[in-house]
Amino acid sequence: MNLILLGAPGAGKGTQAEKISEEKHIPQISTGNILRAAVKNGTECGLQAKSYMDRGDLVPDEVVIGILKDRIAEEDCRNGYILDGFPRTVPQAEALENMGVQIDKVLEISVDDEIIKTRLSGRRVCESCGASYHVEFNPTKEEGKCDKCGGNVVQRKDDAPETVIERLSTYHKATAPLIDFYKSRGKLSTVVGQENVAGTYKLVLEALEA
Ligand code: AMP
């Protein structure tokens, strides 16, 4: 099963992808997590990506497409995967098609911009494994420590309010056209993001089974 999770930053793609990944035993592939690890490790790709990420812009298509292509060629992707944060532009979606990737379903998680802005101010992520939390709606058991790997849980630099406005604008301009792209291919299901993780997950499972 190859899935795509589509939605604005903070819509809950990462959190839902983690849950689907645990249940269906297929890896979650987050290009954002891969890029953050590259920045942290100071790789050439990380150096290229950092300035775009810091200002809330998209990293150039050719960089991200290269990363994705290498990742889905890995052994653990044999039985499928969940793409979280890719594709984010029409050329990225076309690149996937040109690689011969068959997508089974695209789940759009729809959340209003105003809710997104409030949510992202409380979002925290694990520096080590990328797991996603929220100070109020999905807190860690021990403050500042990841439930899954014990890593440090921090606020992302690009979750600062000014950068969030930029990222939302980028989403509407560059990524939202993918909704029609996948609708026209008969692949799209839209799930309205709920207040809590479990509520959204119930709708996600229903959409996957439909
Ligand atoms: P995310 O964790 O998915 O919110 O991604 C964080 C940042 O990484 C984004 O704001 C972009 O700068 C960059 N990024 C992640 N995925 C992509 C992508 N598919 N295309 C371009 N830039 C991306």
PDB file of N, CA, C and O in Angstrom, residues 27-81:
ATOM      1  N   PRO A  27       6.614   1.848   6.468  1.00  0.00           N
ATOM      2  CA  PRO A  27       7.316   3.017   7.001  1.00  0.00           C
ATOM      3  C   PRO A  27       6.656   4.348   6.635  1.00  0.00           C
ATOM      4  O   PRO A  27       6.033   4.478   5.581  1.00  0.00           O
ATOM      5  N   GLN A  28       6.836   5.289   7.541  1.00  0.00           N
ATOM      6  CA  GLN A  28       6.430   6.679   7.300  1.00  0.00           C
ATOM      7  C   GLN A  28       7.642   7.371   6.707  1.00  0.00           C
ATOM      8  O   GLN A  28       8.736   7.297   7.268  1.00  0.00           O
ATOM      9  N   ILE A  29       7.449   8.015   5.577  1.00  0.00           N
ATOM     10  CA  ILE A  29       8.576   8.744   4.983  1.00  0.00           C
ATOM     11  C   ILE A  29       8.258  10.227   5.026  1.00  0.00           C
ATOM     12  O   ILE A  29       7.392  10.711   4.305  1.00  0.00           O
ATOM     13  N   SER A  30       8.951  10.920   5.914  1.00  0.00           N
ATOM     14  CA  SER A  30       8.737  12.359   6.050  1.00  0.00           C
ATOM     15  C   SER A  30       9.941  13.076   5.463  1.00  0.00           C
ATOM     16  O   SER A  30      11.049  12.992   6.003  1.00  0.00           O
ATOM     17  N   THR A  31       9.729  13.775   4.343  1.00  0.00           N
ATOM     18  CA  THR A  31      10.862  14.496   3.741  1.00  0.00           C
ATOM     19  C   THR A  31      11.342  15.603   4.687  1.00  0.00           C
ATOM     20  O   THR A  31      12.526  15.905   4.742  1.00  0.00           O
ATOM     21  N   GLY A  32      10.406  16.184   5.477  1.00  0.00           N
ATOM     22  CA  GLY A  32      10.801  17.193   6.464  1.00  0.00           C
ATOM     23  C   GLY A  32      11.777  16.604   7.486  1.00  0.00           C
ATOM     24  O   GLY A  32      12.803  17.209   7.804  1.00  0.00           O
ATOM     25  N   ASN A  33      11.455  15.395   8.003  1.00  0.00           N
ATOM     26  CA  ASN A  33      12.357  14.758   8.981  1.00  0.00           C
ATOM     27  C   ASN A  33      13.708  14.431   8.354  1.00  0.00           C
ATOM     28  O   ASN A  33      14.761  14.612   8.982  1.00  0.00           O
ATOM     29  N   ILE A  34      13.686  13.961   7.110  1.00  0.00           N
ATOM     30  CA  ILE A  34      14.956  13.612   6.438  1.00  0.00           C
ATOM     31  C   ILE A  34      15.800  14.886   6.269  1.00  0.00           C
ATOM     32  O   ILE A  34      17.008  14.901   6.529  1.00  0.00           O
ATOM     33  N   LEU A  35      15.129  15.974   5.859  1.00  0.00           N
ATOM     34  CA  LEU A  35      15.857  17.239   5.650  1.00  0.00           C
ATOM     35  C   LEU A  35      16.391  17.791   6.971  1.00  0.00           C
ATOM     36  O   LEU A  35      17.529  18.270   7.036  1.00  0.00           O
ATOM     37  N   ARG A  36      15.573  17.710   8.046  1.00  0.00           N
ATOM     38  CA  ARG A  36      16.058  18.221   9.351  1.00  0.00           C
ATOM     39  C   ARG A  36      17.271  17.422   9.820  1.00  0.00           C
ATOM     40  O   ARG A  36      18.220  17.986  10.352  1.00  0.00           O
ATOM     41  N   ALA A  37      17.256  16.098   9.577  1.00  0.00           N
ATOM     42  CA  ALA A  37      18.412  15.275   9.974  1.00  0.00           C
ATOM     43  C   ALA A  37      19.632  15.695   9.153  1.00  0.00           C
ATOM     44  O   ALA A  37      20.752  15.784   9.679  1.00  0.00           O
ATOM     45  N   ALA A  38      19.429  15.990   7.864  1.00  0.00           N
ATOM     46  CA  ALA A  38      20.547  16.399   6.998  1.00  0.00           C
ATOM     47  C   ALA A  38      21.124  17.734   7.457  1.00  0.00           C
ATOM     48  O   ALA A  38      22.349  17.926   7.472  1.00  0.00           O
ATOM     49  N   VAL A  39      20.236  18.642   7.894  1.00  0.00           N
ATOM     50  CA  VAL A  39      20.705  19.948   8.388  1.00  0.00           C
ATOM     51  C   VAL A  39      21.530  19.729   9.658  1.00  0.00           C
ATOM     52  O   VAL A  39      22.627  20.265   9.815  1.00  0.00           O
ATOM     53  N   LYS A  40      20.985  18.899  10.557  1.00  0.00           N
ATOM     54  CA  LYS A  40      21.648  18.650  11.846  1.00  0.00           C
ATOM     55  C   LYS A  40      23.031  18.016  11.641  1.00  0.00           C
ATOM     56  O   LYS A  40      23.998  18.348  12.331  1.00  0.00           O
ATOM     57  N   ASN A  41      23.112  17.118  10.643  1.00  0.00           N
ATOM     58  CA  ASN A  41      24.383  16.430  10.405  1.00  0.00           C
ATOM     59  C   ASN A  41      25.329  17.224   9.506  1.00  0.00           C
ATOM     60  O   ASN A  41      26.428  16.773   9.216  1.00  0.00           O
ATOM     61  N   GLY A  42      24.852  18.389   9.020  1.00  0.00           N
ATOM     62  CA  GLY A  42      25.711  19.248   8.205  1.00  0.00           C
ATOM     63  C   GLY A  42      26.097  18.635   6.872  1.00  0.00           C
ATOM     64  O   GLY A  42      27.169  18.928   6.336  1.00  0.00           O
ATOM     65  N   THR A  43      25.241  17.776   6.308  1.00  0.00           N
ATOM     66  CA  THR A  43      25.557  17.186   4.996  1.00  0.00           C
ATOM     67  C   THR A  43      25.391  18.261   3.909  1.00  0.00           C
ATOM     68  O   THR A  43      24.785  19.312   4.157  1.00  0.00           O
ATOM     69  N   GLU A  44      25.869  17.955   2.698  1.00  0.00           N
ATOM     70  CA  GLU A  44      25.776  18.928   1.615  1.00  0.00           C
ATOM     71  C   GLU A  44      24.310  19.275   1.318  1.00  0.00           C
ATOM     72  O   GLU A  44      23.956  20.436   1.135  1.00  0.00           O
ATOM     73  N   CYS A  45      23.485  18.231   1.324  1.00  0.00           N
ATOM     74  CA  CYS A  45      22.056  18.443   1.067  1.00  0.00           C
ATOM     75  C   CYS A  45      21.446  19.314   2.167  1.00  0.00           C
ATOM     76  O   CYS A  45      20.642  20.210   1.910  1.00  0.00           O
ATOM     77  N   GLY A  46      21.877  19.085   3.412  1.00  0.00           N
ATOM     78  CA  GLY A  46      21.380  19.885   4.532  1.00  0.00           C
ATOM     79  C   GLY A  46      21.773  21.348   4.386  1.00  0.00           C
ATOM     80  O   GLY A  46      20.967  22.256   4.633  1.00  0.00           O
ATOM     81  N   LEU A  47      23.004  21.574   3.946  1.00  0.00           N
ATOM     82  CA  LEU A  47      23.475  22.956   3.766  1.00  0.00           C
ATOM     83  C   LEU A  47      22.659  23.657   2.688  1.00  0.00           C
ATOM     84  O   LEU A  47      22.304  24.829   2.815  1.00  0.00           O
ATOM     85  N   GLN A  48      22.331  22.903   1.630  1.00  0.00           N
ATOM     86  CA  GLN A  48      21.512  23.471   0.532  1.00  0.00           C
ATOM     87  C   GLN A  48      20.111  23.815   1.024  1.00  0.00           C
ATOM     88  O   GLN A  48      19.524  24.806   0.617  1.00  0.00           O
ATOM     89  N   ALA A  49      19.575  22.959   1.905  1.00  0.00           N
ATOM     90  CA  ALA A  49      18.160  23.079   2.291  1.00  0.00           C
ATOM     91  C   ALA A  49      17.903  24.095   3.399  1.00  0.00           C
ATOM     92  O   ALA A  49      16.825  24.687   3.474  1.00  0.00           O
ATOM     93  N   LYS A  50      18.892  24.324   4.246  1.00  0.00           N
ATOM     94  CA  LYS A  50      18.656  25.052   5.501  1.00  0.00           C
ATOM     95  C   LYS A  50      17.999  26.423   5.324  1.00  0.00           C
ATOM     96  O   LYS A  50      17.012  26.737   5.993  1.00  0.00           O
ATOM     97  N   SER A  51      18.514  27.240   4.411  1.00  0.00           N
ATOM     98  CA  SER A  51      17.992  28.607   4.324  1.00  0.00           C
ATOM     99  C   SER A  51      16.530  28.618   3.861  1.00  0.00           C
ATOM    100  O   SER A  51      15.727  29.416   4.323  1.00  0.00           O
ATOM    101  N   TYR A  52      16.187  27.682   2.967  1.00  0.00           N
ATOM    102  CA  TYR A  52      14.783  27.599   2.527  1.00  0.00           C
ATOM    103  C   TYR A  52      13.893  27.233   3.704  1.00  0.00           C
ATOM    104  O   TYR A  52      12.831  27.824   3.911  1.00  0.00           O
ATOM    105  N   MET A  53      14.333  26.227   4.465  1.00  0.00           N
ATOM    106  CA  MET A  53      13.509  25.732   5.573  1.00  0.00           C
ATOM    107  C   MET A  53      13.339  26.808   6.638  1.00  0.00           C
ATOM    108  O   MET A  53      12.248  27.010   7.160  1.00  0.00           O
ATOM    109  N   ASP A  54      14.431  27.513   6.944  1.00  0.00           N
ATOM    110  CA  ASP A  54      14.358  28.538   7.999  1.00  0.00           C
ATOM    111  C   ASP A  54      13.362  29.634   7.661  1.00  0.00           C
ATOM    112  O   ASP A  54      12.735  30.196   8.532  1.00  0.00           O
ATOM    113  N   ARG A  55      13.223  29.960   6.360  1.00  0.00           N
ATOM    114  CA  ARG A  55      12.273  31.037   6.058  1.00  0.00           C
ATOM    115  C   ARG A  55      10.894  30.519   5.652  1.00  0.00           C
ATOM    116  O   ARG A  55      10.028  31.300   5.279  1.00  0.00           O
ATOM    117  N   GLY A  56      10.687  29.221   5.731  1.00  0.00           N
ATOM    118  CA  GLY A  56       9.354  28.671   5.469  1.00  0.00           C
ATOM    119  C   GLY A  56       9.068  28.445   4.001  1.00  0.00           C
ATOM    120  O   GLY A  56       7.923  28.262   3.606  1.00  0.00           O
ATOM    121  N   ASP A  57      10.135  28.458   3.177  1.00  0.00           N
ATOM    122  CA  ASP A  57       9.971  28.174   1.742  1.00  0.00           C
ATOM    123  C   ASP A  57      10.156  26.686   1.488  1.00  0.00           C
ATOM    124  O   ASP A  57      10.716  25.975   2.312  1.00  0.00           O
ATOM    125  N   LEU A  58       9.772  26.273   0.286  1.00  0.00           N
ATOM    126  CA  LEU A  58      10.027  24.887  -0.098  1.00  0.00           C
ATOM    127  C   LEU A  58      11.462  24.742  -0.572  1.00  0.00           C
ATOM    128  O   LEU A  58      12.011  25.645  -1.215  1.00  0.00           O
ATOM    129  N   VAL A  59      12.048  23.602  -0.263  1.00  0.00           N
ATOM    130  CA  VAL A  59      13.374  23.259  -0.770  1.00  0.00           C
ATOM    131  C   VAL A  59      13.182  22.930  -2.270  1.00  0.00           C
ATOM    132  O   VAL A  59      12.138  22.382  -2.644  1.00  0.00           O
ATOM    133  N   PRO A  60      14.158  23.273  -3.143  1.00  0.00           N
ATOM    134  CA  PRO A  60      13.958  23.037  -4.583  1.00  0.00           C
ATOM    135  C   PRO A  60      13.568  21.588  -4.903  1.00  0.00           C
ATOM    136  O   PRO A  60      14.068  20.650  -4.282  1.00  0.00           O
ATOM    137  N   ASP A  61      12.677  21.473  -5.887  1.00  0.00           N
ATOM    138  CA  ASP A  61      12.154  20.160  -6.277  1.00  0.00           C
ATOM    139  C   ASP A  61      13.260  19.131  -6.510  1.00  0.00           C
ATOM    140  O   ASP A  61      13.158  17.997  -6.043  1.00  0.00           O
ATOM    141  N   GLU A  62      14.322  19.531  -7.254  1.00  0.00           N
ATOM    142  CA  GLU A  62      15.306  18.504  -7.634  1.00  0.00           C
ATOM    143  C   GLU A  62      16.003  17.894  -6.401  1.00  0.00           C
ATOM    144  O   GLU A  62      16.320  16.702  -6.387  1.00  0.00           O
ATOM    145  N   VAL A  63      16.175  18.713  -5.353  1.00  0.00           N
ATOM    146  CA  VAL A  63      16.825  18.206  -4.126  1.00  0.00           C
ATOM    147  C   VAL A  63      15.906  17.180  -3.454  1.00  0.00           C
ATOM    148  O   VAL A  63      16.315  16.062  -3.112  1.00  0.00           O
ATOM    149  N   VAL A  64      14.632  17.563  -3.281  1.00  0.00           N
ATOM    150  CA  VAL A  64      13.690  16.714  -2.541  1.00  0.00           C
ATOM    151  C   VAL A  64      13.349  15.450  -3.338  1.00  0.00           C
ATOM    152  O   VAL A  64      13.222  14.364  -2.766  1.00  0.00           O
ATOM    153  N   ILE A  65      13.227  15.602  -4.656  1.00  0.00           N
ATOM    154  CA  ILE A  65      12.903  14.430  -5.483  1.00  0.00           C
ATOM    155  C   ILE A  65      14.048  13.399  -5.378  1.00  0.00           C
ATOM    156  O   ILE A  65      13.805  12.200  -5.237  1.00  0.00           O
ATOM    157  N   GLY A  66      15.280  13.890  -5.384  1.00  0.00           N
ATOM    158  CA  GLY A  66      16.442  12.996  -5.253  1.00  0.00           C
ATOM    159  C   GLY A  66      16.413  12.240  -3.924  1.00  0.00           C
ATOM    160  O   GLY A  66      16.626  11.019  -3.870  1.00  0.00           O
ATOM    161  N   ILE A  67      16.097  12.959  -2.851  1.00  0.00           N
ATOM    162  CA  ILE A  67      16.037  12.348  -1.509  1.00  0.00           C
ATOM    163  C   ILE A  67      14.965  11.256  -1.481  1.00  0.00           C
ATOM    164  O   ILE A  67      15.177  10.148  -0.994  1.00  0.00           O
ATOM    165  N   LEU A  68      13.806  11.597  -2.038  1.00  0.00           N
ATOM    166  CA  LEU A  68      12.667  10.666  -1.995  1.00  0.00           C
ATOM    167  C   LEU A  68      12.965   9.411  -2.807  1.00  0.00           C
ATOM    168  O   LEU A  68      12.705   8.286  -2.352  1.00  0.00           O
ATOM    169  N   LYS A  69      13.565   9.622  -3.964  1.00  0.00           N
ATOM    170  CA  LYS A  69      13.860   8.490  -4.847  1.00  0.00           C
ATOM    171  C   LYS A  69      14.785   7.481  -4.142  1.00  0.00           C
ATOM    172  O   LYS A  69      14.544   6.276  -4.173  1.00  0.00           O
ATOM    173  N   ASP A  70      15.815   8.010  -3.478  1.00  0.00           N
ATOM    174  CA  ASP A  70      16.746   7.133  -2.755  1.00  0.00           C
ATOM    175  C   ASP A  70      16.023   6.408  -1.616  1.00  0.00           C
ATOM    176  O   ASP A  70      16.245   5.235  -1.370  1.00  0.00           O
ATOM    177  N   ARG A  71      15.165   7.140  -0.927  1.00  0.00           N
ATOM    178  CA  ARG A  71      14.513   6.550   0.259  1.00  0.00           C
ATOM    179  C   ARG A  71      13.565   5.414  -0.118  1.00  0.00           C
ATOM    180  O   ARG A  71      13.547   4.374   0.535  1.00  0.00           O
ATOM    181  N   ILE A  72      12.750   5.623  -1.186  1.00  0.00           N
ATOM    182  CA  ILE A  72      11.778   4.568  -1.506  1.00  0.00           C
ATOM    183  C   ILE A  72      12.433   3.345  -2.161  1.00  0.00           C
ATOM    184  O   ILE A  72      11.789   2.311  -2.315  1.00  0.00           O
ATOM    185  N   ALA A  73      13.722   3.499  -2.514  1.00  0.00           N
ATOM    186  CA  ALA A  73      14.435   2.337  -3.071  1.00  0.00           C
ATOM    187  C   ALA A  73      14.945   1.424  -1.952  1.00  0.00           C
ATOM    188  O   ALA A  73      15.438   0.321  -2.212  1.00  0.00           O
ATOM    189  N   GLU A  74      14.821   1.860  -0.689  1.00  0.00           N
ATOM    190  CA  GLU A  74      15.350   1.050   0.416  1.00  0.00           C
ATOM    191  C   GLU A  74      14.457  -0.164   0.684  1.00  0.00           C
ATOM    192  O   GLU A  74      13.269  -0.165   0.375  1.00  0.00           O
ATOM    193  N   GLU A  75      15.092  -1.156   1.298  1.00  0.00           N
ATOM    194  CA  GLU A  75      14.472  -2.462   1.516  1.00  0.00           C
ATOM    195  C   GLU A  75      13.124  -2.388   2.269  1.00  0.00           C
ATOM    196  O   GLU A  75      12.165  -3.070   1.920  1.00  0.00           O
ATOM    197  N   ASP A  76      13.051  -1.527   3.291  1.00  0.00           N
ATOM    198  CA  ASP A  76      11.840  -1.506   4.131  1.00  0.00           C
ATOM    199  C   ASP A  76      10.624  -0.934   3.379  1.00  0.00           C
ATOM    200  O   ASP A  76       9.514  -0.964   3.906  1.00  0.00           O
ATOM    201  N   CYS A  77      10.836  -0.415   2.184  1.00  0.00           N
ATOM    202  CA  CYS A  77       9.715   0.172   1.429  1.00  0.00           C
ATOM    203  C   CYS A  77       9.082  -0.833   0.461  1.00  0.00           C
ATOM    204  O   CYS A  77       8.174  -0.489  -0.275  1.00  0.00           O
ATOM    205  N   ARG A  78       9.586  -2.058   0.499  1.00  0.00           N
ATOM    206  CA  ARG A  78       9.143  -3.100  -0.440  1.00  0.00           C
ATOM    207  C   ARG A  78       7.623  -3.301  -0.444  1.00  0.00           C
ATOM    208  O   ARG A  78       7.011  -3.487  -1.478  1.00  0.00           O
ATOM    209  N   ASN A  79       7.017  -3.279   0.783  1.00  0.00           N
ATOM    210  CA  ASN A  79       5.570  -3.549   0.861  1.00  0.00           C
ATOM    211  C   ASN A  79       4.724  -2.285   0.922  1.00  0.00           C
ATOM    212  O   ASN A  79       3.542  -2.356   1.241  1.00  0.00           O
ATOM    213  N   GLY A  80       5.353  -1.163   0.685  1.00  0.00           N
ATOM    214  CA  GLY A  80       4.595   0.084   0.679  1.00  0.00           C
ATOM    215  C   GLY A  80       5.132   1.087   1.679  1.00  0.00           C
ATOM    216  O   GLY A  80       6.067   0.789   2.444  1.00  0.00           O
ATOM    217  N   TYR A  81       4.544   2.271   1.664  1.00  0.00           N
ATOM    218  CA  TYR A  81       5.010   3.358   2.538  1.00  0.00           C
ATOM    219  C   TYR A  81       3.969   4.464   2.595  1.00  0.00           C
ATOM    220  O   TYR A  81       3.028   4.497   1.790  1.00  0.00           O
TER     221      TYR A  81
END
